[in-house]
CSV table of C-alpha atoms in Angstrom, one decimal:
chain,number,residue,atom,x,y,z
A,1,MET,CA,0.0,0.0,0.0
A,2,LYS,CA,2.7,2.4,0.9
A,3,LYS,CA,4.7,1.6,-2.4
A,4,ARG,CA,1.4,2.4,-4.3
A,5,SER,CA,1.0,5.6,-2.4
A,6,LEU,CA,4.6,6.6,-3.0
A,7,TYR,CA,4.3,5.6,-6.7
A,8,LEU,CA,1.0,7.8,-7.1
A,9,CYS,CA,2.7,10.7,-5.5
A,10,LEU,CA,5.6,10.6,-7.7
A,11,LEU,CA,3.4,10.1,-10.8
A,12,ALA,CA,1.4,13.2,-9.7
A,13,GLY,CA,4.6,15.0,-9.2
A,14,ILE,CA,5.8,14.4,-12.7
A,15,ILE,CA,2.5,15.3,-14.1
A,16,LEU,CA,2.3,18.6,-12.3
A,17,THR,CA,6.1,19.4,-13.4
A,18,PHE,CA,5.3,18.7,-17.0
A,19,THR,CA,2.0,20.6,-16.9
A,20,GLY,CA,3.8,23.5,-15.2
A,21,CYS,CA,6.5,23.6,-17.8
A,22,ALA,CA,3.9,23.4,-20.6
A,23,VAL,CA,2.0,26.3,-19.1
A,24,LEU,CA,5.2,28.3,-18.7
A,25,LYS,CA,6.3,27.7,-22.3
A,26,THR,CA,3.0,28.9,-23.5
A,27,ALA,CA,3.2,32.0,-21.4
A,28,LEU,CA,6.6,33.0,-22.6
A,29,HIS,CA,5.8,32.4,-26.2
A,30,HIS,CA,5.1,35.2,-28.5
A,31,ASP,CA,4.1,34.9,-32.2
A,32,TYR,CA,6.3,36.2,-35.0
A,33,LYS,CA,5.0,39.7,-36.1
A,34,ILE,CA,6.4,42.6,-38.0
A,35,ASN,CA,5.2,46.2,-37.3
A,36,LYS,CA,5.9,49.3,-39.5
A,37,TYR,CA,5.7,52.5,-37.5
A,38,ASP,CA,6.5,54.7,-40.5
A,39,GLU,CA,7.1,54.3,-44.2
A,40,THR,CA,8.6,57.3,-45.9
A,41,GLU,CA,10.1,57.1,-49.4
A,42,ASN,CA,14.0,57.6,-49.7
A,43,MET,CA,14.4,57.6,-45.8
A,44,GLU,CA,16.9,55.3,-44.0
A,45,TYR,CA,15.7,52.2,-42.2
A,46,ILE,CA,15.8,51.5,-38.5
A,47,VAL,CA,15.2,47.8,-37.6
A,48,LEU,CA,14.2,47.2,-33.9
A,49,PHE,CA,13.9,44.0,-32.1
A,50,HIS,CA,13.2,43.2,-28.5
A,51,GLY,CA,14.9,40.9,-25.9
A,52,ILE,CA,14.0,37.6,-24.3
A,53,TYR,CA,10.3,36.9,-23.8
A,54,GLY,CA,9.6,40.4,-25.0
A,55,THR,CA,7.3,41.8,-27.8
A,56,GLU,CA,7.4,44.5,-30.3
A,57,LYS,CA,5.5,46.6,-27.6
A,58,ASP,CA,8.6,46.8,-25.5
A,59,MET,CA,10.3,48.8,-28.4
A,60,LYS,CA,7.3,50.9,-29.2
A,61,PRO,CA,8.4,54.1,-27.2
A,62,ILE,CA,11.7,54.1,-29.1
A,63,ALA,CA,9.9,53.3,-32.4
A,64,GLU,CA,7.4,56.3,-32.1
A,65,MET,CA,10.3,58.6,-31.2
A,66,LEU,CA,12.3,57.5,-34.2
A,67,GLY,CA,9.3,57.6,-36.3
A,68,ASN,CA,9.1,61.3,-35.8
A,69,LYS,CA,12.6,61.6,-37.1
A,70,ASN,CA,12.0,60.7,-40.8
A,71,TYR,CA,13.2,57.0,-40.6
A,72,ASN,CA,11.5,53.9,-41.9
A,73,ILE,CA,10.9,51.9,-38.7
A,74,ILE,CA,10.6,48.2,-38.7
A,75,SER,CA,10.0,46.4,-35.5
A,76,ILE,CA,10.2,42.7,-35.3
A,77,GLN,CA,8.6,40.5,-32.8
A,78,TYR,CA,9.8,37.0,-32.7
A,79,PRO,CA,9.4,33.8,-30.4
A,80,THR,CA,12.5,33.7,-28.0
A,81,ASN,CA,11.8,30.3,-26.5
A,82,SER,CA,11.2,28.1,-29.5
A,83,ASP,CA,14.7,28.0,-31.3
A,84,SER,CA,18.4,28.6,-31.0
A,85,VAL,CA,19.9,32.0,-31.7
A,86,GLU,CA,21.0,30.8,-35.0
A,87,MET,CA,17.6,29.7,-36.0
A,88,ILE,CA,16.0,32.9,-34.7
A,89,SER,CA,18.3,34.9,-36.9
A,90,GLU,CA,17.7,32.8,-40.0
A,91,LYS,CA,13.8,32.5,-39.6
A,92,TYR,CA,12.7,35.7,-38.3
A,93,ILE,CA,15.5,38.5,-38.8
A,94,LYS,CA,17.1,37.5,-42.2
A,95,PRO,CA,13.9,37.4,-44.2
A,96,VAL,CA,13.0,41.0,-43.1
A,97,ILE,CA,16.5,42.4,-43.8
A,98,ASP,CA,16.6,40.6,-47.2
A,99,GLY,CA,13.5,42.4,-48.2
A,100,LEU,CA,14.7,46.0,-47.7
A,101,ASP,CA,16.1,48.3,-50.2
A,102,ASN,CA,19.8,47.8,-50.6
A,103,ASP,CA,20.2,51.5,-51.6
A,104,LYS,CA,19.1,52.7,-48.2
A,105,LYS,CA,21.1,52.6,-45.1
A,106,VAL,CA,19.9,50.2,-42.4
A,107,HIS,CA,20.4,50.8,-38.8
A,108,PHE,CA,19.5,48.7,-35.9
A,109,VAL,CA,18.3,49.4,-32.3
A,110,VAL,CA,18.1,46.1,-30.3
A,111,HIS,CA,17.5,45.1,-26.6
A,112,SER,CA,19.0,42.6,-24.4
A,113,MET,CA,19.2,39.0,-26.1
A,114,GLY,CA,18.5,40.8,-29.4
A,115,SER,CA,21.9,42.2,-29.4
A,116,GLY,CA,23.3,38.5,-29.5
A,117,ILE,CA,20.9,37.6,-32.3
A,118,LEU,CA,21.9,40.8,-34.3
A,119,ARG,CA,25.8,40.1,-33.6
A,120,TYR,CA,25.4,36.6,-35.1
A,121,TYR,CA,23.5,37.8,-38.1
A,122,LEU,CA,26.0,40.5,-38.9
A,123,LYS,CA,29.0,38.2,-38.4
A,124,ASN,CA,27.5,35.8,-40.8
A,125,ASN,CA,25.8,38.2,-43.5
A,126,ASN,CA,27.5,41.0,-45.4
A,127,MET,CA,25.6,44.3,-45.3
A,128,ASP,CA,27.0,47.0,-47.7
A,129,ASN,CA,24.3,49.3,-46.6
A,130,LEU,CA,24.8,48.8,-42.8
A,131,GLY,CA,24.5,52.0,-40.9
A,132,LYS,CA,24.9,52.3,-37.0
A,133,VAL,CA,24.1,49.8,-34.3
A,134,VAL,CA,22.7,50.4,-30.8
A,135,PHE,CA,22.9,47.7,-28.2
A,136,ILE,CA,20.6,48.3,-25.3
A,137,SER,CA,21.2,46.4,-22.1
A,138,PRO,CA,23.1,43.7,-23.9
A,139,PRO,CA,24.4,40.5,-22.4
A,140,SER,CA,27.6,40.9,-24.5
A,141,HIS,CA,29.5,38.4,-22.5
A,142,GLY,CA,26.6,36.6,-21.1
A,143,SER,CA,24.7,36.6,-17.8
A,144,ALA,CA,25.1,34.3,-14.9
A,145,LEU,CA,21.3,33.7,-15.0
A,146,ALA,CA,21.9,31.5,-18.0
A,147,ASP,CA,24.4,29.3,-15.9
A,148,HIS,CA,22.0,28.9,-13.0
A,149,PHE,CA,20.8,25.2,-12.5
A,150,ILE,CA,17.1,26.4,-12.7
A,151,SER,CA,17.8,27.8,-16.2
A,152,LYS,CA,19.1,24.3,-17.2
A,153,MET,CA,16.3,22.4,-15.6
A,154,LEU,CA,13.8,24.6,-17.3
A,155,LYS,CA,15.5,24.5,-20.6
A,156,ASP,CA,12.4,23.3,-22.6
A,157,PRO,CA,10.0,26.2,-21.3
A,158,LEU,CA,12.7,28.8,-21.3
A,159,GLY,CA,14.2,28.0,-24.6
A,160,GLU,CA,17.6,27.0,-25.9
A,161,ALA,CA,18.7,30.4,-26.6
A,162,VAL,CA,18.9,31.2,-22.9
A,163,LEU,CA,21.7,28.8,-22.4
A,164,GLN,CA,23.7,30.3,-25.2
A,165,PHE,CA,24.3,33.3,-23.1
A,166,SER,CA,26.4,31.7,-20.5
A,167,ILE,CA,29.4,33.5,-19.1
A,168,LYS,CA,31.6,30.7,-19.8
A,169,GLU,CA,34.5,31.6,-22.1
A,170,ASP,CA,33.5,29.0,-24.6
A,171,SER,CA,29.8,29.9,-24.7
A,172,PHE,CA,27.9,30.8,-27.9
A,173,VAL,CA,27.8,34.6,-27.1
A,174,ASN,CA,31.4,34.7,-26.0
A,175,LYS,CA,32.5,33.3,-29.4
A,176,LEU,CA,30.8,36.1,-31.5
A,177,GLY,CA,33.8,38.3,-31.3
A,178,ASN,CA,34.1,42.1,-31.4
A,179,PRO,CA,31.8,44.0,-33.8
A,180,ASP,CA,33.8,45.4,-36.8
A,181,TYR,CA,31.0,48.2,-37.3
A,182,SER,CA,29.9,51.4,-35.6
A,183,CYS,CA,28.0,50.4,-32.4
A,184,TYR,CA,26.9,51.9,-29.2
A,185,VAL,CA,26.0,50.2,-25.9
A,186,LEU,CA,23.5,51.8,-23.5
A,187,ILE,CA,22.8,50.1,-20.2
A,188,GLY,CA,21.2,51.1,-16.8
A,189,ASN,CA,22.7,50.7,-13.3
A,190,LYS,CA,19.5,50.0,-11.3
A,191,SER,CA,18.4,46.5,-10.7
A,192,ASN,CA,14.6,45.8,-11.2
A,193,ASN,CA,14.9,42.3,-9.8
A,194,PRO,CA,16.7,41.9,-6.4
A,195,LEU,CA,16.6,38.2,-6.6
A,196,TYR,CA,18.6,38.1,-9.9
A,197,SER,CA,20.9,40.5,-8.7
A,198,VAL,CA,21.9,38.1,-5.9
A,199,ILE,CA,22.9,35.6,-8.7
A,200,ILE,CA,24.7,38.2,-10.9
A,201,PRO,CA,28.2,39.2,-9.5
A,202,GLY,CA,29.0,42.9,-9.5
A,203,LYS,CA,26.8,45.8,-10.5
A,204,ASP,CA,23.8,44.9,-12.7
A,205,ASP,CA,20.6,46.2,-14.2
A,206,GLY,CA,18.5,43.4,-12.9
A,207,MET,CA,19.5,41.1,-15.7
A,208,VAL,CA,22.9,41.9,-17.3
A,209,PRO,CA,26.0,42.7,-15.4
A,210,LEU,CA,27.4,46.2,-16.4
A,211,ASP,CA,31.0,44.8,-16.8
A,212,GLY,CA,29.7,42.1,-19.1
A,213,SER,CA,27.8,44.5,-21.4
A,214,LYS,CA,30.9,46.1,-22.7
A,215,LEU,CA,32.4,45.4,-26.1
A,216,ASP,CA,35.8,46.8,-27.0
A,217,SER,CA,34.8,48.2,-30.4
A,218,CYS,CA,31.6,49.9,-29.1
A,219,ALA,CA,31.1,53.3,-27.5
A,220,TYR,CA,29.6,52.8,-24.1
A,221,LYS,CA,27.3,54.8,-21.9
A,222,VAL,CA,25.6,54.0,-18.5
A,223,VAL,CA,22.0,55.5,-18.2
A,224,ASP,CA,21.9,56.4,-14.4
A,225,LYS,CA,19.1,54.8,-12.4
A,226,ALA,CA,17.7,53.1,-15.4
A,227,SER,CA,16.9,49.3,-15.1
A,228,HIS,CA,17.0,46.5,-17.8
A,229,THR,CA,13.5,47.4,-19.0
A,230,SER,CA,12.9,51.1,-17.8
A,231,ILE,CA,15.8,52.1,-20.1
A,232,LEU,CA,13.5,51.4,-23.0
A,233,LYS,CA,11.2,54.3,-22.0
A,234,ASP,CA,13.7,56.8,-20.6
A,235,GLU,CA,14.1,60.1,-22.4
A,236,ARG,CA,17.9,60.1,-22.0
A,237,THR,CA,17.9,56.8,-24.0
A,238,PHE,CA,15.9,58.5,-26.7
A,239,ASN,CA,18.4,61.3,-26.8
A,240,GLU,CA,21.4,59.1,-26.9
A,241,ILE,CA,20.1,57.1,-29.8
A,242,GLU,CA,18.8,60.2,-31.8
A,243,ASN,CA,22.2,61.7,-31.4
A,244,TYR,CA,24.2,58.8,-32.1
A,245,LEU,CA,22.4,58.0,-35.3
A,246,LYS,CA,22.4,61.5,-36.8
A,247,ASN,CA,26.1,62.4,-35.9
C-alpha cells in the first residue's frame, strides 16, 4: 500500500511538473510579427527588435520617437523560447532584412538578447548598406542567470537560446567576437529584480552585469538609475539614440 501511494505521489509530481512547464512555455511564447511604424520614401531604415520573452510593444516608445525623425521604422517580434539564436536569426530576422531596399542605409536598435541575435546575423551576413547599431542592455559576454541550475532544469520552457548566453568563455555569445561596425552600448545601473541581482556578480541592471555588457569596439554609456526594462522608456535613452544616429 505504501509503495502504491509513493508511486501515485511520484506520478502526480511528474504530471504537475510537465504541466507547469507546458504552461510556462506557452506564457513565454509570442508569435512572429512585424510592425511598421513609419514608411517614408527615400528615408533610411531603422530595424528594432526586443529581448528575451519580449514583444514589439517593448520597443514601441523608441519606435514612436524615431518615427518622428524621418526614418522607416520596422519592429520585429519573434518567439524567443522556440529556437536557438542561429535559427531565430535565420527564420525571423534575415527574411526581413533581405526584403529591404539595398540602396538605403539600415540601422539597428536592439534590446538585451536581441543584441546577440544581431551580432550573430551581422557576423554571418555581409551588409554593404549597414548603418549604425545600438545595443541596449546587452548581455555581450553573457549573464550568470543562464548558468543557474534552474535555467538548465527549465531548458524546454525557457528555450535553448537562454543557455547560449552563458558567461563561460566557450559559450555561444562569447565566441561572437568584437563587432567590426559602428556600435553603441547603452545600459542602466539600477536593478529591477533583487533576486536576480543576488545571482549576478557585480553591479547589474536586474538582468545583465554592467561589466559584461561592454564590447571593446563599441562606444559605451551608463544611463543612471535606469533598469533593464525602464531604459527603453527613458528620455535620456531616446536622446542618446537620436544623437548617435545622426552624428
